[in-house]
PDB file of C-alpha atoms and ligand atoms in Angstrom:
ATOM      1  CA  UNK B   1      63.092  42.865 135.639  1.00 84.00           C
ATOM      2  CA  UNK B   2      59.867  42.206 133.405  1.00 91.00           C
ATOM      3  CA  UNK B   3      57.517  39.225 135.472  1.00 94.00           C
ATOM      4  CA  UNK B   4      56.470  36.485 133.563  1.00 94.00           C
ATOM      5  CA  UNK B   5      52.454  37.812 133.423  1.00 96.00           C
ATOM      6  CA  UNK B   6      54.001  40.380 132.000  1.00 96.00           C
ATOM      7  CA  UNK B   7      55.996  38.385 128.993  1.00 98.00           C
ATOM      8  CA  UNK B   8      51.980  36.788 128.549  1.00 97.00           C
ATOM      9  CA  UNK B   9      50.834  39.912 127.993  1.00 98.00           C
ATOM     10  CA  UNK B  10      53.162  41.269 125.542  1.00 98.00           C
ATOM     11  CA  UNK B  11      53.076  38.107 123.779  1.00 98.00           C
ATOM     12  CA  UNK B  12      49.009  38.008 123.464  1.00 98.00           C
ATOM     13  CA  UNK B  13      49.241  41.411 122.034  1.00 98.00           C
ATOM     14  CA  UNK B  14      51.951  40.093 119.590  1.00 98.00           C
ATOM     15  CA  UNK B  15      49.667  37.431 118.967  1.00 98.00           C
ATOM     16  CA  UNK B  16      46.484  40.164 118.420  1.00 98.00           C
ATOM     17  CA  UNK B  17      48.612  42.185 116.012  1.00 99.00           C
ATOM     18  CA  UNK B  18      49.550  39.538 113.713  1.00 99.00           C
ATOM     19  CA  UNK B  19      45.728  39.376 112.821  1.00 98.00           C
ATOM     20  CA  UNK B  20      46.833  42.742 110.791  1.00 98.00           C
ATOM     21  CA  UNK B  21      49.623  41.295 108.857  1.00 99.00           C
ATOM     22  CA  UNK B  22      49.826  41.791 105.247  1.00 99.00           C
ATOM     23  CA  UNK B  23      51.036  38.352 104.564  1.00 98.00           C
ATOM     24  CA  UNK B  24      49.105  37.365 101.065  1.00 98.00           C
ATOM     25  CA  UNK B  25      51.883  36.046  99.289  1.00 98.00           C
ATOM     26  CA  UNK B  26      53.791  34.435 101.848  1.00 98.00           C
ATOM     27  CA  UNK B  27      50.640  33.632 104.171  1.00 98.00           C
ATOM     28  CA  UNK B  28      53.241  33.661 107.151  1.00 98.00           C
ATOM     29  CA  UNK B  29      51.548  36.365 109.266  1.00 98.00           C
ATOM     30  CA  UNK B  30      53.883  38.380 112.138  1.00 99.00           C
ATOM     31  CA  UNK B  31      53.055  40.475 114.773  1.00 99.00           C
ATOM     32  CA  UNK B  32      55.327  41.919 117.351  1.00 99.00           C
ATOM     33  CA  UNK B  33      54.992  43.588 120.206  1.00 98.00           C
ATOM     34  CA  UNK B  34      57.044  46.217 122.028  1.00 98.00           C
ATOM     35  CA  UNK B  35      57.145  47.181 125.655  1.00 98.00           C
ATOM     36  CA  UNK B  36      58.643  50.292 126.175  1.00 98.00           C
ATOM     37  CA  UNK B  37      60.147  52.429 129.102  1.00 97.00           C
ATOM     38  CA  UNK B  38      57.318  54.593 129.314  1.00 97.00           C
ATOM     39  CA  UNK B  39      55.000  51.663 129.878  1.00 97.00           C
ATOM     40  CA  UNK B  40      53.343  51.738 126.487  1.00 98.00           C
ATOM     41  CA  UNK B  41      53.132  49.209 124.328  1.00 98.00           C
ATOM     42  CA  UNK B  42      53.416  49.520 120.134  1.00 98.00           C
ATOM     43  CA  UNK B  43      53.000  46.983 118.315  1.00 98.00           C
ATOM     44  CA  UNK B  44      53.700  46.050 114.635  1.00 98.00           C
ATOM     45  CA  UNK B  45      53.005  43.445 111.743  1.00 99.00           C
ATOM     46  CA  UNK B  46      54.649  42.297 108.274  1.00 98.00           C
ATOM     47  CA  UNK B  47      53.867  43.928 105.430  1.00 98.00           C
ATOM     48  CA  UNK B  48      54.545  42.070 102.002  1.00 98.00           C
ATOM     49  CA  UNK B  49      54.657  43.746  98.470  1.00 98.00           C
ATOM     50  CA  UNK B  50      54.197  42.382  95.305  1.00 98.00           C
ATOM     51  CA  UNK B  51      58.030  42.843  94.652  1.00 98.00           C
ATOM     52  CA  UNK B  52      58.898  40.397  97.228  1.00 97.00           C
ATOM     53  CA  UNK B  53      62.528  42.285  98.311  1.00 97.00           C
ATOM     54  CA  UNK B  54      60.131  45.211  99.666  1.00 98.00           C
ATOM     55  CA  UNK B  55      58.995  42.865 102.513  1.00 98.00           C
ATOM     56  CA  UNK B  56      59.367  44.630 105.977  1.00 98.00           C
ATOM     57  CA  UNK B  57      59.134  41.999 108.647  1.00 98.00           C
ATOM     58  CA  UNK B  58      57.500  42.961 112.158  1.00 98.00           C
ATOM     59  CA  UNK B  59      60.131  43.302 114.328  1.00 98.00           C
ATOM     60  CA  UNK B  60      61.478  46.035 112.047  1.00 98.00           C
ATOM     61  CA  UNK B  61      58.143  47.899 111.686  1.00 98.00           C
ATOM     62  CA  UNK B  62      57.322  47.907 115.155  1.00 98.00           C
ATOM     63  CA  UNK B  63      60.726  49.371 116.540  1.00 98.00           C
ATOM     64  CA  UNK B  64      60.722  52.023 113.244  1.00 98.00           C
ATOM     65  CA  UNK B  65      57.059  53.032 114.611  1.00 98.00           C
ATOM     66  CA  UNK B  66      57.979  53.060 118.053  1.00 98.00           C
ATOM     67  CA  UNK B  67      61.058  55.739 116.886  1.00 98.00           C
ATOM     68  CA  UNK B  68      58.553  57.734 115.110  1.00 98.00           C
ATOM     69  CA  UNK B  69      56.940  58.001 118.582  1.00 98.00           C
ATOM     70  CA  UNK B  70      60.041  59.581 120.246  1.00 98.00           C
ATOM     71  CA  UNK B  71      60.335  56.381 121.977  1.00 98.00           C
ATOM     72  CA  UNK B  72      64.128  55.198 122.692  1.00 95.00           C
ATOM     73  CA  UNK B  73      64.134  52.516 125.742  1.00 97.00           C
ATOM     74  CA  UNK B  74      62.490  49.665 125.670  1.00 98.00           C
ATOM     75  CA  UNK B  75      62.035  46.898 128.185  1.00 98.00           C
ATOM     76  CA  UNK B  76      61.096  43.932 125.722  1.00 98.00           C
ATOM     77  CA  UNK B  77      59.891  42.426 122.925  1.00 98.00           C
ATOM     78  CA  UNK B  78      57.443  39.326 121.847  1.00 98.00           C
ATOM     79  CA  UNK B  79      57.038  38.550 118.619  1.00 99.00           C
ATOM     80  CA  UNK B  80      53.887  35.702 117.374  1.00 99.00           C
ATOM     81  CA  UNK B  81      54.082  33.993 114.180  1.00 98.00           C
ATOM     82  CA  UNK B  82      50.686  31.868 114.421  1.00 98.00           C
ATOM     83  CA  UNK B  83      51.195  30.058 111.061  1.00 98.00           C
ATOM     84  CA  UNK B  84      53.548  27.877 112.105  1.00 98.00           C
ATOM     85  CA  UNK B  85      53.049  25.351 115.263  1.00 98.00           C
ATOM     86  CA  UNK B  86      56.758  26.350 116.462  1.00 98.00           C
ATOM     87  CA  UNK B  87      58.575  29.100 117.644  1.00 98.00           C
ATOM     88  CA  UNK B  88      60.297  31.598 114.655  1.00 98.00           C
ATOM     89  CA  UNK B  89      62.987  33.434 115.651  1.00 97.00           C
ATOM     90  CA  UNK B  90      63.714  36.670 114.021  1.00 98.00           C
ATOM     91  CA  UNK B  91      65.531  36.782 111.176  1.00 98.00           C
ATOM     92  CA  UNK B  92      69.472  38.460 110.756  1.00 98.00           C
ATOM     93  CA  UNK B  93      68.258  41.870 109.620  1.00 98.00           C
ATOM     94  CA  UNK B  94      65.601  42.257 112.556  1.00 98.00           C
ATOM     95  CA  UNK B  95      68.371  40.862 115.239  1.00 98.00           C
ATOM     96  CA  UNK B  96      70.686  43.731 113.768  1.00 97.00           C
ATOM     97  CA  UNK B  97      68.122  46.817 114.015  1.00 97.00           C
ATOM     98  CA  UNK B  98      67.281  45.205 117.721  1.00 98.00           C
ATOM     99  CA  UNK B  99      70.739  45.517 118.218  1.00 96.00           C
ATOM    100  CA  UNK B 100      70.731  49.493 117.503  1.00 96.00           C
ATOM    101  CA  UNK B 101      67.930  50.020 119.800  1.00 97.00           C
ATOM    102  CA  UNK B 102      67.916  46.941 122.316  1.00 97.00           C
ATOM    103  CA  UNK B 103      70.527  46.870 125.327  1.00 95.00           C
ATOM    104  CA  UNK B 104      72.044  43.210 125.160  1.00 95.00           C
ATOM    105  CA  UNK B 105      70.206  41.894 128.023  1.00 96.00           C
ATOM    106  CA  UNK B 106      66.556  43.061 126.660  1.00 98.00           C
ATOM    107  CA  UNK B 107      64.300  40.168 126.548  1.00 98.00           C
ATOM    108  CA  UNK B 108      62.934  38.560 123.439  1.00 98.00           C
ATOM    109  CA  UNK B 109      59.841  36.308 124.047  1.00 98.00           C
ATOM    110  CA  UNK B 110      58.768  34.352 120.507  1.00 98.00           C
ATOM    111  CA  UNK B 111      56.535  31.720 119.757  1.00 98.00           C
ATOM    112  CA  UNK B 112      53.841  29.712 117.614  1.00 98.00           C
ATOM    113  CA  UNK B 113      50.402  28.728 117.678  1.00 98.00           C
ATOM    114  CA  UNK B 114      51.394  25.840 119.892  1.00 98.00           C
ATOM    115  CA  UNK B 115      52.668  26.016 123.616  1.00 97.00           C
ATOM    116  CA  UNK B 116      56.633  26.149 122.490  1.00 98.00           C
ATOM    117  CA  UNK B 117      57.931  29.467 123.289  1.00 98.00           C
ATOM    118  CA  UNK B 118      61.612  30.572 123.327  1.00 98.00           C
ATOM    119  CA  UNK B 119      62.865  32.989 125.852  1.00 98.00           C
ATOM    120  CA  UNK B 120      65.750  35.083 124.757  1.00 98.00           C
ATOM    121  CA  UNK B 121      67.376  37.936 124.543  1.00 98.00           C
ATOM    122  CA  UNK B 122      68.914  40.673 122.059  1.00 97.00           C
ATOM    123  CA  UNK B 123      71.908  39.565 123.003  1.00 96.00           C
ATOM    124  CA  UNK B 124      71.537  36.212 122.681  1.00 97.00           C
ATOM    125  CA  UNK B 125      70.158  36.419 119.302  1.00 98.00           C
ATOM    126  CA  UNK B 126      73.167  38.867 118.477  1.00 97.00           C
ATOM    127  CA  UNK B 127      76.026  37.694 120.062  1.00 95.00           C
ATOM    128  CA  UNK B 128      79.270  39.935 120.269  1.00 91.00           C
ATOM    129  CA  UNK B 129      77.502  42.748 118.574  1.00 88.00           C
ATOM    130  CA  UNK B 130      80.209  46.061 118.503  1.00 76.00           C
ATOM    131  CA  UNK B 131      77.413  48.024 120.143  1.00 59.00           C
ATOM    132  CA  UNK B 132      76.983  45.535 123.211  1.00 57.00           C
ATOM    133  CA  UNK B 133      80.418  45.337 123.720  1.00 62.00           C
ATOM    134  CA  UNK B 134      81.255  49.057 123.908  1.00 60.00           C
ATOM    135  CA  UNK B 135      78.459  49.609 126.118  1.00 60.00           C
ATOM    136  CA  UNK B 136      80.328  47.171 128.998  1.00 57.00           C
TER     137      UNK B 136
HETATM  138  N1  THU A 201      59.034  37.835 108.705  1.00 60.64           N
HETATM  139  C1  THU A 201      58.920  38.705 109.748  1.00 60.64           C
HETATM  140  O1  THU A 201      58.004  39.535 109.812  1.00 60.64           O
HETATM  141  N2  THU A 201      59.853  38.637 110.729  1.00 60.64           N
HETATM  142  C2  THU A 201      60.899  37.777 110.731  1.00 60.64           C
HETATM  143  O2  THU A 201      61.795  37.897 111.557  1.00 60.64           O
HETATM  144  C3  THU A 201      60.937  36.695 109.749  1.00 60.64           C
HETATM  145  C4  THU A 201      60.092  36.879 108.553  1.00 60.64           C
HETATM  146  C5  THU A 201      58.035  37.918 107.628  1.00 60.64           C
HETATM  147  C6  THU A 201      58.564  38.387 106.320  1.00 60.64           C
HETATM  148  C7  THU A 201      57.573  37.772 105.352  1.00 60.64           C
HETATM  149  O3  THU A 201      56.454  38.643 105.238  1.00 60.64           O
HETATM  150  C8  THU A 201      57.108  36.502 106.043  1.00 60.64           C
HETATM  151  O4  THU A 201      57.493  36.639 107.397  1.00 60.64           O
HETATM  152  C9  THU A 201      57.710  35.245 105.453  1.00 60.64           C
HETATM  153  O5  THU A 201      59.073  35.297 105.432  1.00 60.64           O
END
């Protein structure tokens, strides 16, 4: 069970991360942040290209850096998106790759720059995924 100071936390370092986005075309700047079993954190931002369809999104990044690490369990995610005022949730293709990774009940912390947030979880965000339900 992750505490609620601990949700902040993961979700200021989101917030710090984004600051590294490469977001020039867009100017929608992403940062995630992911707690894992181990009790280390790895975080991750957008990164844009000039041929837009090469856009990796944060979410993505962070949990394909976190792999690279040898890490496999993780304990949550919070993802910032501090150019818009409200909450962004993640979009398909991230909810999909959380789905490899993420047991159904991980929670997913996102917000804004304003005091929204939205508390969720992978399997929230992916319902009836095949992987969830063969897990039960
Ligand atoms: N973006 C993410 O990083 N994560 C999402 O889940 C949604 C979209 C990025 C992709 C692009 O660089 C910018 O946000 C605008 O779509």
């Amino acid at each position: 069970m992750i505490e609620k100071n601990q949700m902040d936390s993961l979700f200021t370092q989101a917030r710090q991360a984004a600051e590294k986005a490469y977001a020039p075309y867009s100017k929608f700047r992403v940062g995630a942040a992911l707690l894992c079993e181990d009790g280390t954190v790895v975080t991750g931002v957008n990164v844009e290209n000039r041929s837009f369809g090469l856009t990796v999104c944060a979410e993505r990044n962070t949990l394909c850096t976190a792999i690279a690490q040898g890490k496999l369990s993780f304990l949550a995610l919070a993802i910032s998106t501090p150019d818009s005022i409200e909450p962004v949730g993640p979009c398909g293709a991230c909810r999909q790759v959380m789905g490899e990774f993420m047991a159904a009940d991980t929670p997913v912390l996102f917000g804004g720059s304003g005091q929204n947030r939205v508390n969720s979880t992978v399997g929230e965000l992916l319902p009836l995924d095949s992987l969830h339900e063969l897990k039960k």
